[in-house]
Amino acid sequence: MIDSQALAADGPEAGRPSAALGVVAPARWLGVFAVATLLIAFGGMVAALQTPRIGLAVTREGTAAVRLTGPGVVVRAETLLTFRAPTGTLTFAAGSIADDADPRIDHARNVRHWQRMSVLARMLATGRTELRFLDAQGRPHRYLVPAAARTFASLSPHFWSAWLAAILAGLAGLWVWTIRHRDWSSRQFALMSIGLACASLPMAIAGETPLATPHYRWLLAANNIGSMLFGAGLMGMLTRFPQPLLSPRWARLGLVTCLAFAMIQALELVGPAYQLTGAACLGIFAVMLVLLLAQFVTAAPGTAARRAAMLIAASTATTMTIVIGIVIVPIVLRTGQVLHTAFAFPLILIVHLGVAFAVTRTRLVTFGAWVTTATATTGATVLVVALDVLLVIGTWLVAGPALALGAATVSFVHIGVRGAIRRGSDDREKARERTVLRRITQLSLAIDATQRQALWTETLRLAFAPLEIAPDRQGEAARAPYVGAEGRSLHVPQTVATTALVLLHAEHGFRRFDEGDRTRAVELCALLTSTAQARDEYVRGVAEERLRIARDLHDDVGARLMTSLHRTDSTAMRQDVREAMADIRLIVSNLAGTTRTLGEVMADLRHEAATRLTAAGIAVVWPASQAIADLDDPVSETDARHLASIVRELVTNTVRHTQADTVEVTVSIAAGHLTLVFGDNGAGPGDAPHGNGLGNMTRRCEALGGRIEFDGSVGFQATVSVPRQRAPASPDAGMAARPAGP
Amino acid sequence: MPARHVLIVEDLPDTLAWLAAVAREITGAEPATAASLGAARAWVARRPAGPLLALVDIGLPDGSGLSLVAELARDPAATAVVTTIFDDDETLIAAFAAGAHGYLLKSAGRADVEARLRALDAGEVAISPSMARRLLQRLRQPPAAASALTPREREVLSMIGRGLTLGEAGVVLGISSQTVATHVKTIYRKLNIASRAEAALEARHLGLA
């Protein structure tokens, strides 16, 4: 059935760059996003570097005591610590900052704590802060808190792990978003990744100085927003992946709600903001569980949807466990931290990537081939830019602006100019290549031998620019090109089109021939041989076609006209001429060149036979099955003509020589054969075809590689069986099988 | 046969004579003849009133007969039938696209020609599976809305494409074979519209119209 609407919905569109991103190529967007992410990450590193490295840490020792690392003393939790700096004085109990800076339920306490950290940070930044306290024995201590500038090397491992996690998460999310902007699940995944990056980076910065992080409140707010985005993204994904459960409106609602919560917490619009955040987290968790359960339940067991749901469930559970184990449990149990908070993020990232894996495995995001190229190109570009930036920064830090400027000039200007020069010479190279290819094409089409030789010589001259090209006497036996006389000569053997040649002194005598030249010569010879062969095949095809037309004209038209020449009856002569014209019509129609499928050939045969039989008043029973009509093996016009002739002959026989009033035809496909059973209910037994008819049909069947059987017991029946796939017949096969002359 | 004028346009004199004899016998009236496109146009320009049946040869010395067919197609009282040596799909599709109502094989016998003309009058229409397939393809993306195929027409064409005759297609669809024939004629008309629309677009492209 020819159905013009039957185009796969996903066919040519799958994996194509999203039109939504507009005219700018997606690879460029990828680059922009990557560079933006790196810049933000860089900014985060700079921010972390601004935090002072203080030689003082306050950690819990048991329930009532606190260790002051730096002075190296253990004091009671109630001991008052007094910090004195040029900017001011600050006093508070040791125990109150021994705990993690994480927020508590008491909002007022949180605010005090954060303000204290900011003030402390400012004081410590001056570098002249003095700490005074009374130890357990009541002795006064004075300790100058060293605050060194933070250097690159002093950034702790947990900074790096959280920082890298942020970069990777951000890049992963943006990459997926660039590729499938329109896809729901990939958008949610991108949201989750950005959320993770947003949550991870502030904690990386804050983790460096637990005691005195400036602007901790805003870092915490960013962390909260990130977490909310992550949660919203996960919920959003679960509403529609692996199976659509809810309309996108719900996910958007969820996102807006989460962001609202984050905003409220950040701006402290409602008093107990942290409780609100806690409630929001619990709410998200609950919704997630419900959705996960719903996905699990609605997916049939064993399907990809259920597998995806299980993977997401597993990864979500793991993430939650990590978060709870590392962050929340120590707070609740008031023990020291098992693992620094910042380490939690890489673990979460791994889990997050696990979700990505689950999602790609179930064909969430289908990539076109262009994605790999775009990513590789972008990756390379970003690497180059990153290297340049590192170079500049490195030299700046080491030796000051002058050298940095010098490095930048070298990197951008000098190398750029050199690159442009190289490109210029590359273009010339490419132009030469194009001319070489053009010459080879002309060569393969050239008929004249001298012309071929001249073109080949010119091609070699263009490719290698030798000082001299001469016929090669000594290398005539060689099959492949080789370099001789220590690189002074390159011997090119004879090919299908040309004689052996020897080239002397490559590149106008500037260098010797090397392995690269030899390989090039091998490629050129191979190219020449393959194009010459293609040309020969084409010529052969044309010759075969001519032969076929000549044969058809001779056998069919010539035979008929010969028959008509000596007819005495002019009506019969006219009939012969008509039939000869019919033959010519067939030959002409074959030349049209459209290949028909087997189904189409059978349909055409059916129509013709049915029309002729019905016109003769004979009933036709020929079931036209869809299965036969759908056969799409291509049939050569010669084979089609043979088949048509056979059927035509059978119909003619029935119309002219039998008194049948019904014809039954059955066409079936079995075991690689097409079987056609043609039967009529003729008057008497033995109504076999007359004259040449039987011989013709048998001959044609043989030409098709099949056979025909006649059965004259009840009416007349012919069974034609031809194989569906067969090797192309040689052009002479028909000739040999033909009886000599009409 | 209904009374009407007959015009035969044919450049081979013997064939022209033969066709004229056949037309004379069938219609009982003397047919007008023209041996070239120019002569035919001149006759059509001052033709007598009343219905006209034109048998037009495609290969005329001063142009293609199809242009005359196209001109006659705009005249509702004229029926143009193309006479041709070969009935390959290309020629026939071109003929129907130009607005022909049917075609005759010049090599057919007298009885066949008479039968064909009577069939044309009776409302029958000629179509083969390969023509049906081509029509489906050709009218898949119609240039004019008026030449878009209805789903019924698509069904008819796909059945004929599978090898069913008009009668059999009617049986399957539950309609009479005349209705099927009418569908096919409508399809040919749409082909004509489509080809005229394409020609107009082409002319606009070339800045001619």
PDB file of N, CA, C and O in Angstrom, chain A residues 232-255:
ATOM      1  N   ALA A 232      13.965  19.581  42.487  1.00  0.00           N
ATOM      2  CA  ALA A 232      12.913  19.864  41.511  1.00  0.00           C
ATOM      3  C   ALA A 232      13.164  19.122  40.210  1.00  0.00           C
ATOM      4  O   ALA A 232      12.241  18.587  39.591  1.00  0.00           O
ATOM      5  N   GLY A 233      14.431  19.100  39.791  1.00  0.00           N
ATOM      6  CA  GLY A 233      14.763  18.396  38.555  1.00  0.00           C
ATOM      7  C   GLY A 233      14.455  16.913  38.661  1.00  0.00           C
ATOM      8  O   GLY A 233      13.882  16.313  37.748  1.00  0.00           O
ATOM      9  N   LEU A 234      14.814  16.322  39.801  1.00  0.00           N
ATOM     10  CA  LEU A 234      14.568  14.900  39.966  1.00  0.00           C
ATOM     11  C   LEU A 234      13.068  14.608  39.972  1.00  0.00           C
ATOM     12  O   LEU A 234      12.592  13.678  39.335  1.00  0.00           O
ATOM     13  N   MET A 235      12.324  15.440  40.681  1.00  0.00           N
ATOM     14  CA  MET A 235      10.863  15.255  40.699  1.00  0.00           C
ATOM     15  C   MET A 235      10.288  15.427  39.302  1.00  0.00           C
ATOM     16  O   MET A 235       9.449  14.650  38.852  1.00  0.00           O
ATOM     17  N   GLY A 236      10.762  16.477  38.626  1.00  0.00           N
ATOM     18  CA  GLY A 236      10.266  16.734  37.274  1.00  0.00           C
ATOM     19  C   GLY A 236      10.540  15.569  36.351  1.00  0.00           C
ATOM     20  O   GLY A 236       9.697  15.169  35.558  1.00  0.00           O
ATOM     21  N   MET A 237      11.732  15.020  36.461  1.00  0.00           N
ATOM     22  CA  MET A 237      12.049  13.890  35.604  1.00  0.00           C
ATOM     23  C   MET A 237      11.137  12.722  35.921  1.00  0.00           C
ATOM     24  O   MET A 237      10.610  12.063  35.026  1.00  0.00           O
ATOM     25  N   LEU A 238      10.909  12.487  37.212  1.00  0.00           N
ATOM     26  CA  LEU A 238      10.098  11.335  37.583  1.00  0.00           C
ATOM     27  C   LEU A 238       8.640  11.493  37.172  1.00  0.00           C
ATOM     28  O   LEU A 238       7.928  10.503  37.061  1.00  0.00           O
ATOM     29  N   THR A 239       8.179  12.730  36.954  1.00  0.00           N
ATOM     30  CA  THR A 239       6.788  12.839  36.510  1.00  0.00           C
ATOM     31  C   THR A 239       6.613  12.315  35.084  1.00  0.00           C
ATOM     32  O   THR A 239       5.532  11.938  34.694  1.00  0.00           O
ATOM     33  N   ARG A 240       7.698  12.321  34.300  1.00  0.00           N
ATOM     34  CA  ARG A 240       7.490  11.912  32.911  1.00  0.00           C
ATOM     35  C   ARG A 240       8.464  10.850  32.400  1.00  0.00           C
ATOM     36  O   ARG A 240       8.402  10.449  31.249  1.00  0.00           O
ATOM     37  N   PHE A 241       9.369  10.433  33.232  1.00  0.00           N
ATOM     38  CA  PHE A 241      10.313   9.406  32.791  1.00  0.00           C
ATOM     39  C   PHE A 241      10.407   8.348  33.855  1.00  0.00           C
ATOM     40  O   PHE A 241      10.473   8.674  35.025  1.00  0.00           O
ATOM     41  N   PRO A 242      10.466   7.073  33.580  1.00  0.00           N
ATOM     42  CA  PRO A 242      10.433   6.474  32.240  1.00  0.00           C
ATOM     43  C   PRO A 242       9.076   6.555  31.552  1.00  0.00           C
ATOM     44  O   PRO A 242       8.987   6.383  30.360  1.00  0.00           O
ATOM     45  N   GLN A 243       8.021   6.814  32.304  1.00  0.00           N
ATOM     46  CA  GLN A 243       6.714   6.873  31.639  1.00  0.00           C
ATOM     47  C   GLN A 243       6.000   8.147  32.055  1.00  0.00           C
ATOM     48  O   GLN A 243       6.102   8.573  33.204  1.00  0.00           O
ATOM     49  N   PRO A 244       5.282   8.746  31.155  1.00  0.00           N
ATOM     50  CA  PRO A 244       4.597   9.987  31.526  1.00  0.00           C
ATOM     51  C   PRO A 244       3.440   9.718  32.480  1.00  0.00           C
ATOM     52  O   PRO A 244       2.509   8.998  32.133  1.00  0.00           O
ATOM     53  N   LEU A 245       3.539  10.281  33.670  1.00  0.00           N
ATOM     54  CA  LEU A 245       2.484  10.094  34.656  1.00  0.00           C
ATOM     55  C   LEU A 245       1.625  11.343  34.805  1.00  0.00           C
ATOM     56  O   LEU A 245       0.431  11.268  35.002  1.00  0.00           O
ATOM     57  N   LEU A 246       2.320  12.492  34.769  1.00  0.00           N
ATOM     58  CA  LEU A 246       1.596  13.738  34.982  1.00  0.00           C
ATOM     59  C   LEU A 246       1.942  14.706  33.869  1.00  0.00           C
ATOM     60  O   LEU A 246       2.960  14.557  33.204  1.00  0.00           O
ATOM     61  N   SER A 247       1.110  15.717  33.704  1.00  0.00           N
ATOM     62  CA  SER A 247       1.399  16.698  32.669  1.00  0.00           C
ATOM     63  C   SER A 247       2.536  17.593  33.147  1.00  0.00           C
ATOM     64  O   SER A 247       2.757  17.734  34.342  1.00  0.00           O
ATOM     65  N   PRO A 248       3.237  18.215  32.207  1.00  0.00           N
ATOM     66  CA  PRO A 248       4.397  19.044  32.575  1.00  0.00           C
ATOM     67  C   PRO A 248       4.053  20.181  33.524  1.00  0.00           C
ATOM     68  O   PRO A 248       4.919  20.690  34.226  1.00  0.00           O
ATOM     69  N   ARG A 249       2.781  20.552  33.565  1.00  0.00           N
ATOM     70  CA  ARG A 249       2.381  21.631  34.462  1.00  0.00           C
ATOM     71  C   ARG A 249       2.784  21.338  35.899  1.00  0.00           C
ATOM     72  O   ARG A 249       3.232  22.221  36.636  1.00  0.00           O
ATOM     73  N   TRP A 250       2.658  20.076  36.311  1.00  0.00           N
ATOM     74  CA  TRP A 250       2.951  19.725  37.693  1.00  0.00           C
ATOM     75  C   TRP A 250       4.426  19.907  37.998  1.00  0.00           C
ATOM     76  O   TRP A 250       4.797  20.381  39.065  1.00  0.00           O
ATOM     77  N   ALA A 251       5.242  19.506  37.047  1.00  0.00           N
ATOM     78  CA  ALA A 251       6.683  19.652  37.276  1.00  0.00           C
ATOM     79  C   ALA A 251       7.050  21.123  37.388  1.00  0.00           C
ATOM     80  O   ALA A 251       7.876  21.509  38.220  1.00  0.00           O
ATOM     81  N   ARG A 252       6.419  21.939  36.529  1.00  0.00           N
ATOM     82  CA  ARG A 252       6.725  23.367  36.610  1.00  0.00           C
ATOM     83  C   ARG A 252       6.292  23.931  37.942  1.00  0.00           C
ATOM     84  O   ARG A 252       6.986  24.742  38.563  1.00  0.00           O
ATOM     85  N   LEU A 253       5.129  23.454  38.405  1.00  0.00           N
ATOM     86  CA  LEU A 253       4.642  23.892  39.709  1.00  0.00           C
ATOM     87  C   LEU A 253       5.644  23.518  40.788  1.00  0.00           C
ATOM     88  O   LEU A 253       5.972  24.312  41.679  1.00  0.00           O
ATOM     89  N   GLY A 254       6.137  22.273  40.687  1.00  0.00           N
ATOM     90  CA  GLY A 254       7.114  21.808  41.665  1.00  0.00           C
ATOM     91  C   GLY A 254       8.357  22.674  41.662  1.00  0.00           C
ATOM     92  O   GLY A 254       8.871  23.059  42.726  1.00  0.00           O
ATOM     93  N   LEU A 255       8.820  23.009  40.461  1.00  0.00           N
ATOM     94  CA  LEU A 255      10.028  23.840  40.358  1.00  0.00           C
ATOM     95  C   LEU A 255       9.799  25.198  41.006  1.00  0.00           C
ATOM     96  O   LEU A 255      10.636  25.695  41.774  1.00  0.00           O
TER      97      LEU A 255
END
